[in-house]
Amino acid sequence: MLGQQLLNGVVLGAVYALFALGFTLIFGVLGVINLTYGFYFSAGAFLALYFTQGLGISMMLALLLAGIVTGGIAVILDGLLLTPLRRAKAPELASLMVTLGATLFLYSLMSAYFGTDIRRLPPKVFTNVGFNWLGLHIETSQLLILVTMVVIVSGLGWLTQRTRMGLAIRALAENGTAAQLAGINAGAVTRIVSFLSGGIGGLAGVLIGMNYNAIEPYMGEQMMLKGFAVVIMGGLGNIRGALVAGLMLGVLETLTAGYIGSSLKDAVGFGLAVLTLWVRPVGLFGRATIKRA
Amino acid sequence: MSAFFANLLFTYQSLIYGLGINAILGLSMYVVLAIGQLSLGQAAFMGVGAYASSLLSVKLGLSFPVVLVAAAGVPAMLALLVSVPTLRLSGVYLAIATIGLGEVLRLFYVNWDYAGGALGLSGIPDRGGFFTIFGTLALLLAAAFAVGRSRIGRAMEAIREDEQAAGVMGIDVPRYKLAALVISAAIAGIAGAYNAHVTAFIAPGDYAFDNAVTILSYALLGGIGSPLGPVFGAFLLTALPELLRPLHDYRLVLNGLIIVSVVIFMPRGLFSWHMRRIGAAK
């Protein structure tokens, strides 16, 4: 029983970690809190639904395509909303507010158009067959979540640490002006980072939509609250912190639901986030940041 | 003729009350924005005020002034709990810490049977009304103008323009931030109490994220150059959906669009151009 709970917790945590990874990447490199990020999550799930149900594409391909399209949406939204603010050197809260407005706009448009009913993936493209191993039961969707998470995390690690593009990304994260003086095309790197994070957010949406087989417009908003908790626990902009904190939150939520009460499950993240702010505001692995004038 | 006005007041009562209550909420947002902070918990604080006051009215039958003290005090305590750790951090932390507050409180209300659980609380006595709401609004506006002209107001403006420089000038930045947040939560709580006592019914879902964003849009649309900005912003955004009734489902879409366009195209809001001082920075 405990083993199964832990397994389910790790799978849930893997999605939280994956989702928070894209979110923290935007903050770490571009220095903005992009609230439209939750929308990519919902959009990914809806796109997967459209690809499998409307176009009859296989689930694996739909997952990939949804990630690519949400990545594209993220690039466009960043260009429309945040590039003008960057150009005007607006204060940091301006980007928070503009993405907040955009979030409200996108969600309410989406729910006005699609309705708020829960939609389900067609059974012919996706049947959740499970495996039994050492007395534990793991479903195909759960396996796919773990595999996707490992692939994305190692791929991102390779990209940022071993490639020239990754060097440019890290340089921009460290010091934007200096990176540009060194000849790095900040606009291009911004678009790449937006694409990557949007894609990751979309993938997470498909995976959760598939795992629970429930897709609705506001699912991203719910996820965003978990994402905030994870990035605060792990430290804003800290990728390793997001991964560990995501897994931790998944396990703790599952254990809370299993042993204390399922109504408290969704309060765990917020409680831990406020606790982190009180006890260790830089997060689990954070370093104290020094404000540059 | 007076019958006509009485009729008008009766027909549009909820709209008129809504104008006043939302203007108070806009002011509560103004208090935070005026020191360059962003709280996304105003709807949550409003909800706490509404629940605290309604429970005292319904279950204990306390008189309205006593109830209002709780409506201001309980959200203020909550603001203290959430905001203290963020005071020395960058402004984004406060926004993120308060963004989840509404959702957690909703879960709390839903599971709290004494407060009606998921069904909400009904039969809240009819208290307050036109003069209470607009009297409070006038009082708060007067207070905001008075503070704005004082040493405190100038310190707040300094913090908004450049936190570090303000700190170097000897302003106790965390203390000002804390005071602004606690006061703004108390104001939002009072608005919540007024709202609960004129609508007679509250439910857990009334104080969600959408409402927090709507409150922010009052202040952003009106601009924070003067306390009048958020008040006019609230008037406009409260009256607008009534004028554009056919929009119904797309009302929030419009609110979102307003926030986006105001931040990008008119970062000072609609009603602030004449409030800028000559030679002011930026």
PDB file of N, CA, C and O in Angstrom, chain A residues 215-269:
ATOM      1  N   ILE A 215      -9.930  16.618 -19.325  1.00  0.00           N
ATOM      2  CA  ILE A 215      -9.360  17.830 -19.908  1.00  0.00           C
ATOM      3  C   ILE A 215     -10.389  18.943 -19.842  1.00  0.00           C
ATOM      4  O   ILE A 215     -11.523  18.772 -20.302  1.00  0.00           O
ATOM      5  N   GLU A 216     -10.005  20.064 -19.227  1.00  0.00           N
ATOM      6  CA  GLU A 216     -10.912  21.218 -19.188  1.00  0.00           C
ATOM      7  C   GLU A 216     -10.083  22.508 -19.212  1.00  0.00           C
ATOM      8  O   GLU A 216      -8.908  22.486 -18.860  1.00  0.00           O
ATOM      9  N   PRO A 217     -10.701  23.639 -19.630  1.00  0.00           N
ATOM     10  CA  PRO A 217      -9.907  24.848 -19.860  1.00  0.00           C
ATOM     11  C   PRO A 217      -9.105  25.320 -18.662  1.00  0.00           C
ATOM     12  O   PRO A 217      -7.991  25.804 -18.808  1.00  0.00           O
ATOM     13  N   TYR A 218      -9.667  25.206 -17.447  1.00  0.00           N
ATOM     14  CA  TYR A 218      -8.995  25.800 -16.292  1.00  0.00           C
ATOM     15  C   TYR A 218      -7.986  24.870 -15.622  1.00  0.00           C
ATOM     16  O   TYR A 218      -7.467  25.182 -14.561  1.00  0.00           O
ATOM     17  N   MET A 219      -7.692  23.716 -16.274  1.00  0.00           N
ATOM     18  CA  MET A 219      -6.755  22.788 -15.637  1.00  0.00           C
ATOM     19  C   MET A 219      -5.375  23.428 -15.438  1.00  0.00           C
ATOM     20  O   MET A 219      -4.671  23.122 -14.494  1.00  0.00           O
ATOM     21  N   GLY A 220      -5.023  24.344 -16.336  1.00  0.00           N
ATOM     22  CA  GLY A 220      -3.725  24.994 -16.222  1.00  0.00           C
ATOM     23  C   GLY A 220      -3.643  25.930 -15.026  1.00  0.00           C
ATOM     24  O   GLY A 220      -2.587  26.114 -14.441  1.00  0.00           O
ATOM     25  N   GLU A 221      -4.796  26.517 -14.685  1.00  0.00           N
ATOM     26  CA  GLU A 221      -4.792  27.443 -13.559  1.00  0.00           C
ATOM     27  C   GLU A 221      -4.557  26.688 -12.257  1.00  0.00           C
ATOM     28  O   GLU A 221      -3.800  27.136 -11.392  1.00  0.00           O
ATOM     29  N   GLN A 222      -5.197  25.535 -12.131  1.00  0.00           N
ATOM     30  CA  GLN A 222      -4.969  24.691 -10.962  1.00  0.00           C
ATOM     31  C   GLN A 222      -3.502  24.285 -10.878  1.00  0.00           C
ATOM     32  O   GLN A 222      -2.883  24.298  -9.826  1.00  0.00           O
ATOM     33  N   MET A 223      -2.964  23.907 -12.052  1.00  0.00           N
ATOM     34  CA  MET A 223      -1.582  23.442 -12.108  1.00  0.00           C
ATOM     35  C   MET A 223      -0.626  24.564 -11.760  1.00  0.00           C
ATOM     36  O   MET A 223       0.412  24.340 -11.144  1.00  0.00           O
ATOM     37  N   MET A 224      -0.983  25.768 -12.163  1.00  0.00           N
ATOM     38  CA  MET A 224      -0.126  26.921 -11.918  1.00  0.00           C
ATOM     39  C   MET A 224       0.105  27.103 -10.414  1.00  0.00           C
ATOM     40  O   MET A 224       1.204  27.448  -9.981  1.00  0.00           O
ATOM     41  N   LEU A 225      -0.951  26.853  -9.623  1.00  0.00           N
ATOM     42  CA  LEU A 225      -0.805  27.024  -8.176  1.00  0.00           C
ATOM     43  C   LEU A 225       0.210  26.022  -7.630  1.00  0.00           C
ATOM     44  O   LEU A 225       1.019  26.341  -6.761  1.00  0.00           O
ATOM     45  N   LYS A 226       0.183  24.804  -8.185  1.00  0.00           N
ATOM     46  CA  LYS A 226       1.185  23.808  -7.787  1.00  0.00           C
ATOM     47  C   LYS A 226       2.563  24.242  -8.266  1.00  0.00           C
ATOM     48  O   LYS A 226       3.554  24.122  -7.559  1.00  0.00           O
ATOM     49  N   GLY A 227       2.593  24.775  -9.487  1.00  0.00           N
ATOM     50  CA  GLY A 227       3.860  25.228 -10.055  1.00  0.00           C
ATOM     51  C   GLY A 227       4.505  26.303  -9.190  1.00  0.00           C
ATOM     52  O   GLY A 227       5.707  26.249  -8.919  1.00  0.00           O
ATOM     53  N   PHE A 228       3.692  27.257  -8.716  1.00  0.00           N
ATOM     54  CA  PHE A 228       4.230  28.314  -7.849  1.00  0.00           C
ATOM     55  C   PHE A 228       4.821  27.713  -6.586  1.00  0.00           C
ATOM     56  O   PHE A 228       5.915  28.078  -6.164  1.00  0.00           O
ATOM     57  N   ALA A 229       4.053  26.784  -5.986  1.00  0.00           N
ATOM     58  CA  ALA A 229       4.531  26.162  -4.754  1.00  0.00           C
ATOM     59  C   ALA A 229       5.878  25.492  -5.014  1.00  0.00           C
ATOM     60  O   ALA A 229       6.820  25.652  -4.243  1.00  0.00           O
ATOM     61  N   VAL A 230       5.969  24.769  -6.134  1.00  0.00           N
ATOM     62  CA  VAL A 230       7.206  24.041  -6.434  1.00  0.00           C
ATOM     63  C   VAL A 230       8.367  25.003  -6.651  1.00  0.00           C
ATOM     64  O   VAL A 230       9.452  24.799  -6.103  1.00  0.00           O
ATOM     65  N   VAL A 231       8.157  26.070  -7.425  1.00  0.00           N
ATOM     66  CA  VAL A 231       9.294  26.961  -7.690  1.00  0.00           C
ATOM     67  C   VAL A 231       9.700  27.757  -6.440  1.00  0.00           C
ATOM     68  O   VAL A 231      10.865  28.090  -6.285  1.00  0.00           O
ATOM     69  N   ILE A 232       8.743  28.031  -5.558  1.00  0.00           N
ATOM     70  CA  ILE A 232       9.146  28.698  -4.316  1.00  0.00           C
ATOM     71  C   ILE A 232       9.947  27.728  -3.456  1.00  0.00           C
ATOM     72  O   ILE A 232      10.998  28.065  -2.915  1.00  0.00           O
ATOM     73  N   MET A 233       9.460  26.465  -3.377  1.00  0.00           N
ATOM     74  CA  MET A 233      10.174  25.474  -2.561  1.00  0.00           C
ATOM     75  C   MET A 233      11.580  25.228  -3.115  1.00  0.00           C
ATOM     76  O   MET A 233      12.540  25.084  -2.371  1.00  0.00           O
ATOM     77  N   GLY A 234      11.677  25.165  -4.434  1.00  0.00           N
ATOM     78  CA  GLY A 234      12.968  24.850  -5.036  1.00  0.00           C
ATOM     79  C   GLY A 234      13.852  26.075  -5.242  1.00  0.00           C
ATOM     80  O   GLY A 234      15.022  25.930  -5.571  1.00  0.00           O
ATOM     81  N   GLY A 235      13.293  27.232  -5.072  1.00  0.00           N
ATOM     82  CA  GLY A 235      14.043  28.461  -5.342  1.00  0.00           C
ATOM     83  C   GLY A 235      13.725  28.946  -6.741  1.00  0.00           C
ATOM     84  O   GLY A 235      13.866  28.190  -7.702  1.00  0.00           O
ATOM     85  N   LEU A 236      13.302  30.203  -6.861  1.00  0.00           N
ATOM     86  CA  LEU A 236      12.909  30.758  -8.168  1.00  0.00           C
ATOM     87  C   LEU A 236      14.063  30.684  -9.163  1.00  0.00           C
ATOM     88  O   LEU A 236      15.162  31.156  -8.875  1.00  0.00           O
ATOM     89  N   GLY A 237      13.820  30.104 -10.320  1.00  0.00           N
ATOM     90  CA  GLY A 237      14.840  30.067 -11.357  1.00  0.00           C
ATOM     91  C   GLY A 237      15.831  28.929 -11.194  1.00  0.00           C
ATOM     92  O   GLY A 237      16.754  28.783 -11.983  1.00  0.00           O
ATOM     93  N   ASN A 238      15.637  28.102 -10.162  1.00  0.00           N
ATOM     94  CA  ASN A 238      16.572  27.017  -9.893  1.00  0.00           C
ATOM     95  C   ASN A 238      16.031  25.699 -10.462  1.00  0.00           C
ATOM     96  O   ASN A 238      15.023  25.179  -9.998  1.00  0.00           O
ATOM     97  N   ILE A 239      16.703  25.174 -11.488  1.00  0.00           N
ATOM     98  CA  ILE A 239      16.192  24.003 -12.195  1.00  0.00           C
ATOM     99  C   ILE A 239      16.262  22.749 -11.326  1.00  0.00           C
ATOM    100  O   ILE A 239      15.289  21.992 -11.222  1.00  0.00           O
ATOM    101  N   ARG A 240      17.408  22.539 -10.666  1.00  0.00           N
ATOM    102  CA  ARG A 240      17.546  21.361  -9.819  1.00  0.00           C
ATOM    103  C   ARG A 240      16.519  21.425  -8.679  1.00  0.00           C
ATOM    104  O   ARG A 240      15.873  20.429  -8.339  1.00  0.00           O
ATOM    105  N   GLY A 241      16.358  22.612  -8.123  1.00  0.00           N
ATOM    106  CA  GLY A 241      15.393  22.789  -7.040  1.00  0.00           C
ATOM    107  C   GLY A 241      13.986  22.442  -7.495  1.00  0.00           C
ATOM    108  O   GLY A 241      13.231  21.803  -6.766  1.00  0.00           O
ATOM    109  N   ALA A 242      13.628  22.861  -8.728  1.00  0.00           N
ATOM    110  CA  ALA A 242      12.281  22.582  -9.236  1.00  0.00           C
ATOM    111  C   ALA A 242      12.049  21.080  -9.347  1.00  0.00           C
ATOM    112  O   ALA A 242      10.972  20.578  -9.013  1.00  0.00           O
ATOM    113  N   LEU A 243      13.070  20.354  -9.808  1.00  0.00           N
ATOM    114  CA  LEU A 243      12.910  18.907  -9.968  1.00  0.00           C
ATOM    115  C   LEU A 243      12.691  18.226  -8.623  1.00  0.00           C
ATOM    116  O   LEU A 243      11.756  17.438  -8.452  1.00  0.00           O
ATOM    117  N   VAL A 244      13.563  18.542  -7.659  1.00  0.00           N
ATOM    118  CA  VAL A 244      13.460  17.889  -6.352  1.00  0.00           C
ATOM    119  C   VAL A 244      12.162  18.290  -5.653  1.00  0.00           C
ATOM    120  O   VAL A 244      11.418  17.446  -5.144  1.00  0.00           O
ATOM    121  N   ALA A 245      11.856  19.611  -5.680  1.00  0.00           N
ATOM    122  CA  ALA A 245      10.653  20.083  -4.998  1.00  0.00           C
ATOM    123  C   ALA A 245       9.401  19.520  -5.655  1.00  0.00           C
ATOM    124  O   ALA A 245       8.423  19.199  -4.973  1.00  0.00           O
ATOM    125  N   GLY A 246       9.418  19.373  -6.990  1.00  0.00           N
ATOM    126  CA  GLY A 246       8.266  18.810  -7.691  1.00  0.00           C
ATOM    127  C   GLY A 246       7.992  17.392  -7.250  1.00  0.00           C
ATOM    128  O   GLY A 246       6.860  17.038  -6.897  1.00  0.00           O
ATOM    129  N   LEU A 247       9.040  16.566  -7.232  1.00  0.00           N
ATOM    130  CA  LEU A 247       8.878  15.179  -6.797  1.00  0.00           C
ATOM    131  C   LEU A 247       8.410  15.115  -5.349  1.00  0.00           C
ATOM    132  O   LEU A 247       7.508  14.342  -5.002  1.00  0.00           O
ATOM    133  N   MET A 248       8.989  15.994  -4.528  1.00  0.00           N
ATOM    134  CA  MET A 248       8.632  16.017  -3.115  1.00  0.00           C
ATOM    135  C   MET A 248       7.149  16.351  -2.931  1.00  0.00           C
ATOM    136  O   MET A 248       6.446  15.683  -2.176  1.00  0.00           O
ATOM    137  N   LEU A 249       6.695  17.378  -3.669  1.00  0.00           N
ATOM    138  CA  LEU A 249       5.297  17.792  -3.529  1.00  0.00           C
ATOM    139  C   LEU A 249       4.362  16.666  -3.978  1.00  0.00           C
ATOM    140  O   LEU A 249       3.359  16.388  -3.318  1.00  0.00           O
ATOM    141  N   GLY A 250       4.722  16.000  -5.087  1.00  0.00           N
ATOM    142  CA  GLY A 250       3.888  14.903  -5.573  1.00  0.00           C
ATOM    143  C   GLY A 250       3.741  13.816  -4.521  1.00  0.00           C
ATOM    144  O   GLY A 250       2.630  13.347  -4.234  1.00  0.00           O
ATOM    145  N   VAL A 251       4.860  13.418  -3.917  1.00  0.00           N
ATOM    146  CA  VAL A 251       4.830  12.352  -2.911  1.00  0.00           C
ATOM    147  C   VAL A 251       4.047  12.798  -1.682  1.00  0.00           C
ATOM    148  O   VAL A 251       3.168  12.079  -1.182  1.00  0.00           O
ATOM    149  N   LEU A 252       4.316  14.025  -1.215  1.00  0.00           N
ATOM    150  CA  LEU A 252       3.635  14.499  -0.011  1.00  0.00           C
ATOM    151  C   LEU A 252       2.133  14.640  -0.223  1.00  0.00           C
ATOM    152  O   LEU A 252       1.337  14.310   0.660  1.00  0.00           O
ATOM    153  N   GLU A 253       1.743  15.117  -1.429  1.00  0.00           N
ATOM    154  CA  GLU A 253       0.304  15.237  -1.707  1.00  0.00           C
ATOM    155  C   GLU A 253      -0.369  13.878  -1.699  1.00  0.00           C
ATOM    156  O   GLU A 253      -1.445  13.707  -1.140  1.00  0.00           O
ATOM    157  N   THR A 254       0.290  12.902  -2.341  1.00  0.00           N
ATOM    158  CA  THR A 254      -0.303  11.569  -2.404  1.00  0.00           C
ATOM    159  C   THR A 254      -0.414  10.963  -1.019  1.00  0.00           C
ATOM    160  O   THR A 254      -1.435  10.360  -0.666  1.00  0.00           O
ATOM    161  N   LEU A 255       0.622  11.132  -0.205  1.00  0.00           N
ATOM    162  CA  LEU A 255       0.580  10.593   1.157  1.00  0.00           C
ATOM    163  C   LEU A 255      -0.485  11.301   1.981  1.00  0.00           C
ATOM    164  O   LEU A 255      -1.201  10.663   2.760  1.00  0.00           O
ATOM    165  N   THR A 256      -0.620  12.622   1.794  1.00  0.00           N
ATOM    166  CA  THR A 256      -1.660  13.370   2.514  1.00  0.00           C
ATOM    167  C   THR A 256      -3.038  12.854   2.145  1.00  0.00           C
ATOM    168  O   THR A 256      -3.884  12.599   3.013  1.00  0.00           O
ATOM    169  N   ALA A 257      -3.243  12.678   0.828  1.00  0.00           N
ATOM    170  CA  ALA A 257      -4.547  12.186   0.374  1.00  0.00           C
ATOM    171  C   ALA A 257      -4.806  10.786   0.921  1.00  0.00           C
ATOM    172  O   ALA A 257      -5.923  10.447   1.281  1.00  0.00           O
ATOM    173  N   GLY A 258      -3.749   9.965   0.991  1.00  0.00           N
ATOM    174  CA  GLY A 258      -3.915   8.576   1.412  1.00  0.00           C
ATOM    175  C   GLY A 258      -4.120   8.425   2.908  1.00  0.00           C
ATOM    176  O   GLY A 258      -4.901   7.590   3.356  1.00  0.00           O
ATOM    177  N   TYR A 259      -3.408   9.217   3.707  1.00  0.00           N
ATOM    178  CA  TYR A 259      -3.407   8.955   5.142  1.00  0.00           C
ATOM    179  C   TYR A 259      -4.104  10.021   5.968  1.00  0.00           C
ATOM    180  O   TYR A 259      -4.455   9.789   7.111  1.00  0.00           O
ATOM    181  N   ILE A 260      -4.279  11.218   5.441  1.00  0.00           N
ATOM    182  CA  ILE A 260      -4.894  12.264   6.257  1.00  0.00           C
ATOM    183  C   ILE A 260      -6.278  12.618   5.727  1.00  0.00           C
ATOM    184  O   ILE A 260      -7.263  12.583   6.442  1.00  0.00           O
ATOM    185  N   GLY A 261      -6.369  12.912   4.447  1.00  0.00           N
ATOM    186  CA  GLY A 261      -7.689  13.234   3.896  1.00  0.00           C
ATOM    187  C   GLY A 261      -7.502  13.903   2.553  1.00  0.00           C
ATOM    188  O   GLY A 261      -6.626  14.765   2.409  1.00  0.00           O
ATOM    189  N   SER A 262      -8.291  13.477   1.579  1.00  0.00           N
ATOM    190  CA  SER A 262      -8.057  13.971   0.225  1.00  0.00           C
ATOM    191  C   SER A 262      -8.434  15.445   0.087  1.00  0.00           C
ATOM    192  O   SER A 262      -7.965  16.126  -0.808  1.00  0.00           O
ATOM    193  N   SER A 263      -9.266  15.964   1.019  1.00  0.00           N
ATOM    194  CA  SER A 263      -9.645  17.371   0.892  1.00  0.00           C
ATOM    195  C   SER A 263      -8.465  18.289   1.186  1.00  0.00           C
ATOM    196  O   SER A 263      -8.433  19.429   0.758  1.00  0.00           O
ATOM    197  N   LEU A 264      -7.493  17.773   1.938  1.00  0.00           N
ATOM    198  CA  LEU A 264      -6.349  18.608   2.302  1.00  0.00           C
ATOM    199  C   LEU A 264      -5.237  18.580   1.256  1.00  0.00           C
ATOM    200  O   LEU A 264      -4.309  19.362   1.320  1.00  0.00           O
ATOM    201  N   LYS A 265      -5.364  17.656   0.299  1.00  0.00           N
ATOM    202  CA  LYS A 265      -4.296  17.413  -0.666  1.00  0.00           C
ATOM    203  C   LYS A 265      -3.824  18.699  -1.349  1.00  0.00           C
ATOM    204  O   LYS A 265      -2.625  18.974  -1.430  1.00  0.00           O
ATOM    205  N   ASP A 266      -4.800  19.512  -1.813  1.00  0.00           N
ATOM    206  CA  ASP A 266      -4.426  20.682  -2.599  1.00  0.00           C
ATOM    207  C   ASP A 266      -3.902  21.841  -1.758  1.00  0.00           C
ATOM    208  O   ASP A 266      -3.443  22.834  -2.297  1.00  0.00           O
ATOM    209  N   ALA A 267      -4.000  21.695  -0.437  1.00  0.00           N
ATOM    210  CA  ALA A 267      -3.489  22.776   0.420  1.00  0.00           C
ATOM    211  C   ALA A 267      -2.025  22.547   0.788  1.00  0.00           C
ATOM    212  O   ALA A 267      -1.361  23.446   1.290  1.00  0.00           O
ATOM    213  N   VAL A 268      -1.517  21.324   0.545  1.00  0.00           N
ATOM    214  CA  VAL A 268      -0.149  20.974   0.939  1.00  0.00           C
ATOM    215  C   VAL A 268       0.869  21.922   0.300  1.00  0.00           C
ATOM    216  O   VAL A 268       1.746  22.464   0.974  1.00  0.00           O
ATOM    217  N   GLY A 269       0.722  22.125  -1.016  1.00  0.00           N
ATOM    218  CA  GLY A 269       1.690  22.948  -1.735  1.00  0.00           C
ATOM    219  C   GLY A 269       1.771  24.356  -1.196  1.00  0.00           C
ATOM    220  O   GLY A 269       2.854  24.868  -0.917  1.00  0.00           O
TER     221      GLY A 269
END
